[in-house]
Tab-separated table of N, CA, C and O in Angstrom:
chain	number	residue	atom	x	y	z
A	1	MET	N	40.439	-82.660	-38.904
A	1	MET	CA	41.193	-81.721	-38.084
A	1	MET	C	40.273	-81.004	-37.122
A	1	MET	O	39.148	-80.673	-37.455
A	2	GLY	N	40.845	-80.730	-35.957
A	2	GLY	CA	40.085	-80.033	-34.920
A	2	GLY	C	40.205	-78.523	-35.044
A	2	GLY	O	40.801	-77.989	-35.986
A	3	LYS	N	39.613	-77.858	-34.094
A	3	LYS	CA	39.656	-76.396	-34.079
A	3	LYS	C	41.078	-75.934	-33.764
A	3	LYS	O	41.803	-76.579	-33.016
A	4	LYS	N	41.400	-74.794	-34.317
A	4	LYS	CA	42.722	-74.233	-34.057
A	4	LYS	C	42.699	-73.550	-32.691
A	4	LYS	O	41.827	-72.758	-32.391
A	5	ARG	N	43.655	-73.898	-31.868
A	5	ARG	CA	43.755	-73.308	-30.538
A	5	ARG	C	44.700	-72.131	-30.548
A	5	ARG	O	45.449	-71.925	-31.504
A	6	MET	N	44.663	-71.385	-29.411
A	6	MET	CA	45.524	-70.214	-29.287
A	6	MET	C	46.973	-70.696	-29.178
A	6	MET	O	47.275	-71.638	-28.438
A	7	GLY	N	47.851	-69.997	-29.830
A	7	GLY	CA	49.257	-70.362	-29.803
A	7	GLY	C	49.954	-69.837	-28.555
A	7	GLY	O	49.362	-69.190	-27.681
A	8	GLY	N	51.228	-70.078	-28.452
A	8	GLY	CA	52.019	-69.681	-27.290
A	8	GLY	C	52.074	-68.174	-27.107
A	8	GLY	O	51.972	-67.663	-25.996
A	9	TYR	N	52.243	-67.433	-28.227
A	9	TYR	CA	52.299	-65.974	-28.124
A	9	TYR	C	50.951	-65.397	-27.666
A	9	TYR	O	50.891	-64.449	-26.903
A	10	GLY	N	49.896	-65.954	-28.137
A	10	GLY	CA	48.555	-65.499	-27.732
A	10	GLY	C	48.293	-65.740	-26.254
A	10	GLY	O	47.746	-64.888	-25.544
A	11	ILE	N	48.669	-66.913	-25.759
A	11	ILE	CA	48.498	-67.226	-24.333
A	11	ILE	C	49.347	-66.289	-23.488
A	11	ILE	O	48.893	-65.747	-22.479
A	12	PHE	N	50.607	-66.085	-23.932
A	12	PHE	CA	51.498	-65.192	-23.173
A	12	PHE	C	50.973	-63.754	-23.193
A	12	PHE	O	50.997	-63.056	-22.185
A	13	GLY	N	50.466	-63.280	-24.315
A	13	GLY	CA	49.911	-61.927	-24.414
A	13	GLY	C	48.681	-61.764	-23.526
A	13	GLY	O	48.492	-60.728	-22.877
A	14	THR	N	47.829	-62.774	-23.506
A	14	THR	CA	46.641	-62.734	-22.643
A	14	THR	C	47.049	-62.683	-21.171
A	14	THR	O	46.490	-61.918	-20.383
A	15	PHE	N	48.035	-63.485	-20.810
A	15	PHE	CA	48.542	-63.480	-19.439
A	15	PHE	C	49.080	-62.109	-19.045
A	15	PHE	O	48.763	-61.587	-17.967
A	16	ILE	N	49.903	-61.506	-19.911
A	16	ILE	CA	50.463	-60.173	-19.631
A	16	ILE	C	49.335	-59.146	-19.524
A	16	ILE	O	49.331	-58.296	-18.618
A	17	GLY	N	48.356	-59.191	-20.406
A	17	GLY	CA	47.238	-58.242	-20.370
A	17	GLY	C	46.427	-58.354	-19.086
A	17	GLY	O	46.088	-57.343	-18.455
A	18	ILE	N	46.109	-59.580	-18.685
A	18	ILE	CA	45.345	-59.777	-17.446
A	18	ILE	C	46.170	-59.337	-16.234
A	18	ILE	O	45.643	-58.708	-15.305
A	19	THR	N	47.464	-59.626	-16.236
A	19	THR	CA	48.330	-59.237	-15.116
A	19	THR	C	48.416	-57.722	-14.993
A	19	THR	O	48.279	-57.165	-13.893
A	20	VAL	N	48.629	-57.029	-16.087
A	20	VAL	CA	48.716	-55.559	-16.056
A	20	VAL	C	47.378	-54.969	-15.613
A	20	VAL	O	47.329	-54.059	-14.773
A	21	GLY	N	46.286	-55.474	-16.148
A	21	GLY	CA	44.963	-54.982	-15.729
A	21	GLY	C	44.711	-55.205	-14.253
A	21	GLY	O	44.168	-54.331	-13.553
A	22	SER	N	45.112	-56.362	-13.763
A	22	SER	CA	44.923	-56.650	-12.337
A	22	SER	C	45.755	-55.715	-11.469
A	22	SER	O	45.300	-55.253	-10.417
A	23	TRP	N	46.988	-55.440	-11.867
A	23	TRP	CA	47.836	-54.528	-11.095
A	23	TRP	C	47.265	-53.111	-11.086
A	23	TRP	O	47.333	-52.402	-10.082
A	24	VAL	N	46.695	-52.685	-12.188
A	24	VAL	CA	46.076	-51.351	-12.242
A	24	VAL	C	44.903	-51.284	-11.274
A	24	VAL	O	44.773	-50.335	-10.475
A	25	VAL	N	44.033	-52.276	-11.308
A	25	VAL	CA	42.880	-52.310	-10.406
A	25	VAL	C	43.347	-52.382	-8.960
A	25	VAL	O	42.837	-51.670	-8.083
A	26	PHE	N	44.349	-53.223	-8.702
A	26	PHE	CA	44.881	-53.348	-7.342
A	26	PHE	C	45.456	-52.026	-6.845
A	26	PHE	O	45.211	-51.619	-5.708
A	27	THR	N	46.225	-51.339	-7.687
A	27	THR	CA	46.853	-50.077	-7.284
A	27	THR	C	45.800	-49.028	-6.933
A	27	THR	O	45.902	-48.351	-5.899
A	28	PHE	N	44.782	-48.878	-7.769
A	28	PHE	CA	43.755	-47.879	-7.490
A	28	PHE	C	42.931	-48.229	-6.256
A	28	PHE	O	42.605	-47.362	-5.442
A	29	SER	N	42.613	-49.506	-6.082
A	29	SER	CA	41.831	-49.884	-4.902
A	29	SER	C	42.670	-49.746	-3.630
A	29	SER	O	42.152	-49.353	-2.585
A	30	ARG	N	43.964	-50.033	-3.726
A	30	ARG	CA	44.841	-49.870	-2.544
A	30	ARG	C	44.978	-48.406	-2.170
A	30	ARG	O	44.961	-48.053	-0.987
A	31	ARG	N	45.101	-47.522	-3.146
A	31	ARG	CA	45.172	-46.078	-2.855
A	31	ARG	C	43.889	-45.597	-2.175
A	31	ARG	O	43.929	-44.819	-1.224
A	32	LYS	N	42.755	-46.073	-2.684
A	32	LYS	CA	41.474	-45.696	-2.072
A	32	LYS	C	41.390	-46.206	-0.640
A	32	LYS	O	40.957	-45.491	0.270
A	33	GLN	N	41.822	-47.441	-0.420
A	33	GLN	CA	41.805	-48.018	0.924
A	33	GLN	C	42.706	-47.226	1.871
A	33	GLN	O	42.325	-46.948	3.016
A	34	LEU	N	43.891	-46.833	1.415
A	34	LEU	CA	44.801	-46.053	2.256
A	34	LEU	C	44.222	-44.679	2.585
A	34	LEU	O	44.390	-44.182	3.701
A	35	ARG	N	43.552	-44.050	1.613
A	35	ARG	CA	42.911	-42.755	1.874
A	35	ARG	C	41.812	-42.892	2.933
A	35	ARG	O	41.696	-42.056	3.833
A	36	GLU	N	41.019	-43.941	2.831
A	36	GLU	CA	39.947	-44.157	3.810
A	36	GLU	C	40.515	-44.473	5.192
A	36	GLU	O	39.983	-44.004	6.200
A	37	GLU	N	41.590	-45.252	5.252
A	37	GLU	CA	42.226	-45.536	6.542
A	37	GLU	C	42.784	-44.263	7.168
A	37	GLU	O	42.665	-44.055	8.370
A	38	LEU	N	43.391	-43.398	6.340
A	38	LEU	CA	43.924	-42.134	6.848
A	38	LEU	C	42.799	-41.252	7.377
A	38	LEU	O	42.934	-40.635	8.444
A	39	GLU	N	41.686	-41.208	6.660
A	39	GLU	CA	40.549	-40.414	7.102
A	39	GLU	C	39.989	-40.929	8.434
A	39	GLU	O	39.688	-40.147	9.340
A	40	MET	N	39.874	-42.248	8.557
A	40	MET	CA	39.375	-42.829	9.806
A	40	MET	C	40.352	-42.568	10.961
A	40	MET	O	39.940	-42.294	12.091
A	41	ARG	N	41.645	-42.660	10.690
A	41	ARG	CA	42.643	-42.391	11.719
A	41	ARG	C	42.565	-40.935	12.177
A	41	ARG	O	42.628	-40.643	13.368
A	42	ASP	N	42.428	-40.014	11.222
A	42	ASP	CA	42.288	-38.597	11.568
A	42	ASP	C	41.028	-38.352	12.398
A	42	ASP	O	41.055	-37.603	13.375
A	43	ALA	N	39.932	-38.982	12.004
A	43	ALA	CA	38.680	-38.812	12.748
A	43	ALA	C	38.824	-39.363	14.161
A	43	ALA	O	38.372	-38.752	15.130
A	44	ARG	N	39.455	-40.529	14.289
A	44	ARG	CA	39.647	-41.139	15.606
A	44	ARG	C	40.519	-40.254	16.487
A	44	ARG	O	40.244	-40.055	17.666
A	45	LEU	N	41.581	-39.690	15.898
A	45	LEU	CA	42.450	-38.794	16.664
A	45	LEU	C	41.730	-37.510	17.064
A	45	LEU	O	41.986	-36.957	18.134
A	46	ALA	N	40.827	-37.040	16.224
A	46	ALA	CA	40.090	-35.822	16.541
A	46	ALA	C	39.072	-36.044	17.650
A	46	ALA	O	38.822	-35.159	18.467
A	47	VAL	N	38.478	-37.236	17.710
A	47	VAL	CA	37.403	-37.506	18.662
A	47	VAL	C	37.941	-38.033	20.002
A	47	VAL	O	37.278	-37.898	21.032
A	48	THR	N	39.130	-38.589	20.011
A	48	THR	CA	39.678	-39.207	21.222
A	48	THR	C	39.705	-38.269	22.430
A	48	THR	O	39.281	-38.669	23.514
A	49	PRO	N	40.188	-37.022	22.317
A	49	PRO	CA	40.178	-36.149	23.501
A	49	PRO	C	38.774	-35.878	24.041
A	49	PRO	O	38.583	-35.781	25.256
A	50	ILE	N	37.803	-35.782	23.154
A	50	ILE	CA	36.428	-35.532	23.592
A	50	ILE	C	35.897	-36.737	24.361
A	50	ILE	O	35.288	-36.595	25.426
A	51	ILE	N	36.133	-37.929	23.844
A	51	ILE	CA	35.669	-39.138	24.518
A	51	ILE	C	36.369	-39.302	25.864
A	51	ILE	O	35.730	-39.637	26.867
A	52	GLN	N	37.670	-39.046	25.898
A	52	GLN	CA	38.408	-39.159	27.151
A	52	GLN	C	37.902	-38.150	28.179
A	52	GLN	O	37.742	-38.478	29.362
A	53	ALA	N	37.618	-36.933	27.744
A	53	ALA	CA	37.095	-35.919	28.661
A	53	ALA	C	35.730	-36.335	29.207
A	53	ALA	O	35.444	-36.140	30.398
A	54	GLU	N	34.879	-36.902	28.362
A	54	GLU	CA	33.570	-37.346	28.828
A	54	GLU	C	33.685	-38.501	29.814
A	54	GLU	O	32.944	-38.566	30.796
A	55	GLN	N	34.630	-39.409	29.573
A	55	GLN	CA	34.837	-40.507	30.516
A	55	GLN	C	35.317	-39.976	31.859
A	55	GLN	O	34.854	-40.419	32.919
A	56	GLN	N	36.248	-39.021	31.833
A	56	GLN	CA	36.738	-38.455	33.088
A	56	GLN	C	35.650	-37.655	33.788
A	56	GLN	O	35.553	-37.670	35.020
A	57	ARG	N	34.818	-36.964	33.020
A	57	ARG	CA	33.700	-36.237	33.618
A	57	ARG	C	32.727	-37.183	34.299
A	57	ARG	O	32.239	-36.914	35.400
A	58	SER	N	32.460	-38.303	33.659
A	58	SER	CA	31.581	-39.303	34.252
A	58	SER	C	32.187	-39.871	35.533
A	58	SER	O	31.485	-40.081	36.526
A	59	THR	N	33.488	-40.110	35.509
A	59	THR	CA	34.175	-40.620	36.698
A	59	THR	C	34.113	-39.606	37.829
A	59	THR	O	33.842	-39.967	38.984
A	60	LEU	N	34.355	-38.346	37.534
A	60	LEU	CA	34.289	-37.314	38.569
A	60	LEU	C	32.871	-37.168	39.121
A	60	LEU	O	32.687	-36.936	40.324
A	61	ARG	N	31.882	-37.315	38.260
A	61	ARG	CA	30.491	-37.263	38.717
A	61	ARG	C	30.211	-38.411	39.695
A	61	ARG	O	29.578	-38.218	40.734
A	62	GLN	N	30.724	-39.604	39.377
A	62	GLN	CA	30.534	-40.747	40.264
A	62	GLN	C	31.270	-40.521	41.584
A	62	GLN	O	30.765	-40.866	42.652
A	63	PHE	N	32.467	-39.936	41.531
A	63	PHE	CA	33.196	-39.640	42.769
A	63	PHE	C	32.438	-38.634	43.629
A	63	PHE	O	32.440	-38.730	44.855
A	64	ARG	N	31.818	-37.662	42.984
A	64	ARG	CA	31.025	-36.700	43.743
A	64	ARG	C	29.845	-37.397	44.415
A	64	ARG	O	29.538	-37.129	45.585
A	65	LEU	N	29.201	-38.310	43.696
A	65	LEU	CA	28.109	-39.079	44.304
A	65	LEU	C	28.621	-39.941	45.456
A	65	LEU	O	27.964	-40.044	46.501
A	66	ASN	N	29.802	-40.555	45.279
A	66	ASN	CA	30.411	-41.344	46.359
A	66	ASN	C	30.707	-40.477	47.574
A	66	ASN	O	30.461	-40.875	48.710
A	67	ARG	N	31.231	-39.277	47.330
A	67	ARG	CA	31.552	-38.371	48.431
A	67	ARG	C	30.287	-37.938	49.169
A	67	ARG	O	30.246	-37.929	50.409
A	68	ASP	N	29.253	-37.611	48.411
A	68	ASP	CA	27.991	-37.210	49.048
A	68	ASP	C	27.391	-38.361	49.855
A	68	ASP	O	26.861	-38.149	50.948
A	69	GLU	N	27.498	-39.578	49.318
A	69	GLU	CA	26.996	-40.749	50.037
A	69	GLU	C	27.790	-40.983	51.317
A	69	GLU	O	27.222	-41.290	52.368
A	70	GLU	N	29.118	-40.805	51.232
A	70	GLU	CA	29.949	-40.973	52.430
A	70	GLU	C	29.614	-39.910	53.471
A	70	GLU	O	29.542	-40.204	54.675
A	71	ASN	N	29.406	-38.683	53.028
A	71	ASN	CA	29.012	-37.623	53.967
A	71	ASN	C	27.687	-37.962	54.643
A	71	ASN	O	27.524	-37.737	55.846
A	72	GLU	N	26.747	-38.494	53.871
A	72	GLU	CA	25.448	-38.839	54.427
A	72	GLU	C	25.555	-40.005	55.413
A	72	GLU	O	24.931	-40.001	56.473
A	73	LEU	N	26.362	-41.010	55.066
A	73	LEU	CA	26.508	-42.175	55.940
A	73	LEU	C	27.240	-41.846	57.242
A	73	LEU	O	26.895	-42.369	58.301
A	74	MET	N	28.240	-40.996	57.161
A	74	MET	CA	29.113	-40.748	58.308
A	74	MET	C	28.818	-39.424	59.013
A	74	MET	O	29.645	-38.947	59.798
A	75	LYS	N	27.658	-38.831	58.786
A	75	LYS	CA	27.368	-37.528	59.374
A	75	LYS	C	27.264	-37.579	60.900
A	75	LYS	O	27.517	-36.591	61.566
A	76	ASP	N	26.916	-38.740	61.465
A	76	ASP	CA	26.764	-38.841	62.922
A	76	ASP	C	28.054	-39.255	63.627
A	76	ASP	O	28.080	-39.305	64.857
A	77	VAL	N	29.113	-39.546	62.905
A	77	VAL	CA	30.381	-39.982	63.512
A	77	VAL	C	31.209	-38.751	63.845
A	77	VAL	O	31.460	-37.901	62.981
A	78	GLU	N	31.636	-38.657	65.088
A	78	GLU	CA	32.435	-37.513	65.536
A	78	GLU	C	33.837	-37.570	64.927
A	78	GLU	O	34.468	-38.614	64.899
A	79	GLY	N	34.331	-36.448	64.456
A	79	GLY	CA	35.690	-36.339	63.945
A	79	GLY	C	35.901	-36.936	62.561
A	79	GLY	O	37.038	-37.000	62.097
A	80	TRP	N	34.840	-37.378	61.921
A	80	TRP	CA	34.995	-37.972	60.593
A	80	TRP	C	35.128	-36.882	59.544
A	80	TRP	O	34.369	-35.935	59.506
A	81	LYS	N	36.162	-37.005	58.730
A	81	LYS	CA	36.365	-36.061	57.637
A	81	LYS	C	36.418	-36.864	56.339
A	81	LYS	O	37.193	-37.813	56.212
A	82	THR	N	35.603	-36.475	55.390
A	82	THR	CA	35.520	-37.201	54.124
A	82	THR	C	36.825	-37.082	53.355
A	82	THR	O	37.427	-36.022	53.280
A	83	GLY	N	37.254	-38.211	52.774
A	83	GLY	CA	38.466	-38.214	51.968
A	83	GLY	C	39.726	-38.507	52.760
A	83	GLY	O	40.824	-38.393	52.227
A	84	THR	N	39.583	-38.872	54.035
A	84	THR	CA	40.753	-39.201	54.842
A	84	THR	C	40.597	-40.606	55.407
A	84	THR	O	39.502	-41.131	55.526
A	85	LEU	N	41.716	-41.203	55.720
A	85	LEU	CA	41.737	-42.506	56.348
A	85	LEU	C	42.583	-42.367	57.601
A	85	LEU	O	43.800	-42.198	57.524
A	86	TRP	N	41.945	-42.370	58.771
A	86	TRP	CA	42.582	-42.141	60.070
A	86	TRP	C	43.363	-40.826	60.092
A	86	TRP	O	44.488	-40.741	60.557
A	87	GLY	N	42.758	-39.810	59.478
A	87	GLY	CA	43.345	-38.480	59.497
A	87	GLY	C	44.314	-38.199	58.364
A	87	GLY	O	44.725	-37.063	58.171
A	88	GLU	N	44.705	-39.195	57.604
A	88	GLU	CA	45.621	-39.005	56.476
A	88	GLU	C	44.809	-38.833	55.195
A	88	GLU	O	43.911	-39.623	54.920
A	89	PRO	N	45.133	-37.810	54.388
A	89	PRO	CA	44.379	-37.624	53.145
A	89	PRO	C	44.625	-38.782	52.172
A	89	PRO	O	45.761	-39.172	51.922
A	90	VAL	N	43.544	-39.315	51.644
A	90	VAL	CA	43.621	-40.435	50.715
A	90	VAL	C	43.836	-39.942	49.287
A	90	VAL	O	44.529	-40.568	48.493
A	91	TYR	N	43.272	-38.799	48.953
A	91	TYR	CA	43.277	-38.298	47.584
A	91	TYR	C	44.306	-37.191	47.399
A	91	TYR	O	44.024	-36.147	46.860
A	92	TYR	N	45.526	-37.425	47.817
A	92	TYR	CA	46.572	-36.429	47.653
A	92	TYR	C	47.296	-36.700	46.348
A	92	TYR	O	47.795	-37.801	46.110
A	93	ASN	N	47.355	-35.692	45.494
A	93	ASN	CA	48.008	-35.821	44.194
A	93	ASN	C	49.046	-34.715	44.093
A	93	ASN	O	48.717	-33.561	43.866
A	94	LYS	N	50.294	-35.079	44.220
A	94	LYS	CA	51.380	-34.106	44.293
A	94	LYS	C	51.521	-33.285	43.015
A	94	LYS	O	51.766	-32.093	43.057
A	95	ARG	N	51.376	-33.891	41.867
A	95	ARG	CA	51.643	-33.198	40.611
A	95	ARG	C	50.390	-32.662	39.929
A	95	ARG	O	50.477	-32.047	38.883
A	96	GLY	N	49.224	-32.926	40.464
A	96	GLY	CA	47.995	-32.436	39.857
A	96	GLY	C	47.634	-33.167	38.569
A	96	GLY	O	46.999	-32.601	37.703
A	97	ARG	N	48.042	-34.406	38.440
A	97	ARG	CA	47.738	-35.186	37.250
A	97	ARG	C	46.568	-36.119	37.513
A	97	ARG	O	46.211	-36.379	38.644
A	98	TRP	N	46.000	-36.620	36.430
A	98	TRP	CA	44.860	-37.522	36.541
A	98	TRP	C	45.351	-38.901	36.961
A	98	TRP	O	46.226	-39.478	36.345
A	99	ASN	N	44.765	-39.433	38.020
A	99	ASN	CA	45.047	-40.792	38.459
A	99	ASN	C	43.831	-41.643	38.164
A	99	ASN	O	42.730	-41.308	38.585
A	100	GLN	N	44.048	-42.726	37.459
A	100	GLN	CA	42.940	-43.614	37.139
A	100	GLN	C	42.485	-44.327	38.409
A	100	GLN	O	43.293	-44.973	39.072
A	101	PRO	N	41.228	-44.210	38.776
A	101	PRO	CA	40.756	-44.832	40.016
A	101	PRO	C	40.623	-46.341	39.861
A	101	PRO	O	40.462	-46.865	38.760
A	102	SER	N	40.678	-47.018	40.979
A	102	SER	CA	40.457	-48.462	40.956
A	102	SER	C	38.959	-48.735	40.823
A	102	SER	O	38.117	-47.882	41.094
A	103	VAL	N	38.640	-49.939	40.408
A	103	VAL	CA	37.241	-50.324	40.221
A	103	VAL	C	36.508	-50.307	41.562
A	103	VAL	O	35.360	-49.863	41.654
A	104	GLU	N	37.176	-50.773	42.614
A	104	GLU	CA	36.547	-50.803	43.939
A	104	GLU	C	36.247	-49.392	44.439
A	104	GLU	O	35.239	-49.148	45.095
A	105	GLU	N	37.147	-48.453	44.144
A	105	GLU	CA	36.927	-47.075	44.566
A	105	GLU	C	35.778	-46.438	43.787
A	105	GLU	O	34.973	-45.692	44.339
A	106	TYR	N	35.689	-46.749	42.522
A	106	TYR	CA	34.647	-46.176	41.677
A	106	TYR	C	33.268	-46.684	42.089
A	106	TYR	O	32.303	-45.922	42.148
A	107	PHE	N	33.161	-47.985	42.393
A	107	PHE	CA	31.885	-48.587	42.746
A	107	PHE	C	31.757	-48.790	44.254
A	107	PHE	O	31.157	-49.768	44.701
A	108	ALA	N	32.281	-47.874	45.044
A	108	ALA	CA	32.327	-48.040	46.497
A	108	ALA	C	30.933	-48.198	47.110
A	108	ALA	O	30.750	-48.997	48.028
A	109	HIS	N	29.966	-47.448	46.644
A	109	HIS	CA	28.640	-47.462	47.260
A	109	HIS	C	27.584	-48.091	46.350
A	109	HIS	O	26.397	-47.800	46.490
A	110	CYS	N	28.010	-48.938	45.430
A	110	CYS	CA	27.071	-49.606	44.521
A	110	CYS	C	26.825	-51.041	44.973
A	110	CYS	O	27.603	-51.612	45.727
A	111	ASN	N	25.773	-51.599	44.481
A	111	ASN	CA	25.466	-52.993	44.711
A	111	ASN	C	26.512	-53.857	43.994
A	111	ASN	O	26.979	-53.512	42.915
A	112	LYS	N	26.866	-54.982	44.600
A	112	LYS	CA	27.883	-55.867	44.024
A	112	LYS	C	27.485	-56.338	42.634
A	112	LYS	O	28.321	-56.384	41.722
A	113	TRP	N	26.223	-56.660	42.439
A	113	TRP	CA	25.779	-57.193	41.160
A	113	TRP	C	25.703	-56.107	40.096
A	113	TRP	O	25.927	-56.385	38.912
A	114	ASP	N	25.416	-54.885	40.488
A	114	ASP	CA	25.457	-53.782	39.525
A	114	ASP	C	26.880	-53.569	39.033
A	114	ASP	O	27.113	-53.323	37.848
A	115	LYS	N	27.819	-53.662	39.958
A	115	LYS	CA	29.235	-53.541	39.588
A	115	LYS	C	29.634	-54.664	38.631
A	115	LYS	O	30.303	-54.421	37.622
A	116	MET	N	29.210	-55.885	38.923
A	116	MET	CA	29.567	-57.023	38.081
A	116	MET	C	28.992	-56.868	36.666
A	116	MET	O	29.637	-57.218	35.686
A	117	LYS	N	27.771	-56.336	36.559
A	117	LYS	CA	27.157	-56.150	35.249
A	117	LYS	C	27.926	-55.138	34.412
A	117	LYS	O	28.017	-55.274	33.198
A	118	ILE	N	28.470	-54.101	35.057
A	118	ILE	CA	29.195	-53.070	34.319
A	118	ILE	C	30.619	-53.508	33.999
A	118	ILE	O	31.106	-53.324	32.887
A	119	VAL	N	31.299	-54.112	34.973
A	119	VAL	CA	32.693	-54.509	34.774
A	119	VAL	C	32.796	-55.711	33.845
A	119	VAL	O	33.690	-55.786	33.002
A	120	TYR	N	31.887	-56.662	33.986
A	120	TYR	CA	31.896	-57.875	33.174
A	120	TYR	C	30.576	-57.985	32.404
A	120	TYR	O	29.695	-58.783	32.778
A	121	PRO	N	30.401	-57.229	31.323
A	121	PRO	CA	29.104	-57.222	30.629
A	121	PRO	C	28.764	-58.554	29.964
A	121	PRO	O	27.605	-58.830	29.715
A	122	ASN	N	29.752	-59.384	29.655
A	122	ASN	CA	29.480	-60.654	28.979
A	122	ASN	C	29.154	-61.768	29.969
A	122	ASN	O	29.008	-62.921	29.569
A	123	LEU	N	29.054	-61.433	31.256
A	123	LEU	CA	28.799	-62.437	32.265
A	123	LEU	C	27.363	-62.941	32.214
A	123	LEU	O	27.098	-64.084	32.543
A	124	GLU	N	26.439	-62.070	31.779
A	124	GLU	CA	25.040	-62.464	31.700
A	124	GLU	C	24.838	-63.381	30.518
A	124	GLU	O	25.366	-63.184	29.442
A	125	HIS	N	24.045	-64.401	30.732
A	125	HIS	CA	23.797	-65.357	29.639
A	125	HIS	C	22.442	-65.123	29.047
A	125	HIS	O	21.511	-64.794	29.585
């Protein structure tokens, strides 16, 4: 005679025990994961306004540099007023809201290749 193997009740009991243990581990790890996701979401929401303000500040700084460059380039032209196109204001904002500038406007006085490196960073091999 060979060795006695586990019977049907023993196999079923082992299965139930492993299943219950796995569900307990899964439940606790899922709760921990949800807490960490909530914490990361809260942190992201807290930092987003600061990052957005810094991006807008950087954009305004670049616009100021563009304006100063335009003033320097066009200082000898009679009747030239910065920020206008044939006498019509280009930067008129009726509601006082932030308008996202175009890429061409942002990089107006930059080298073409510098613009390409910033806009398309994966272009370099």
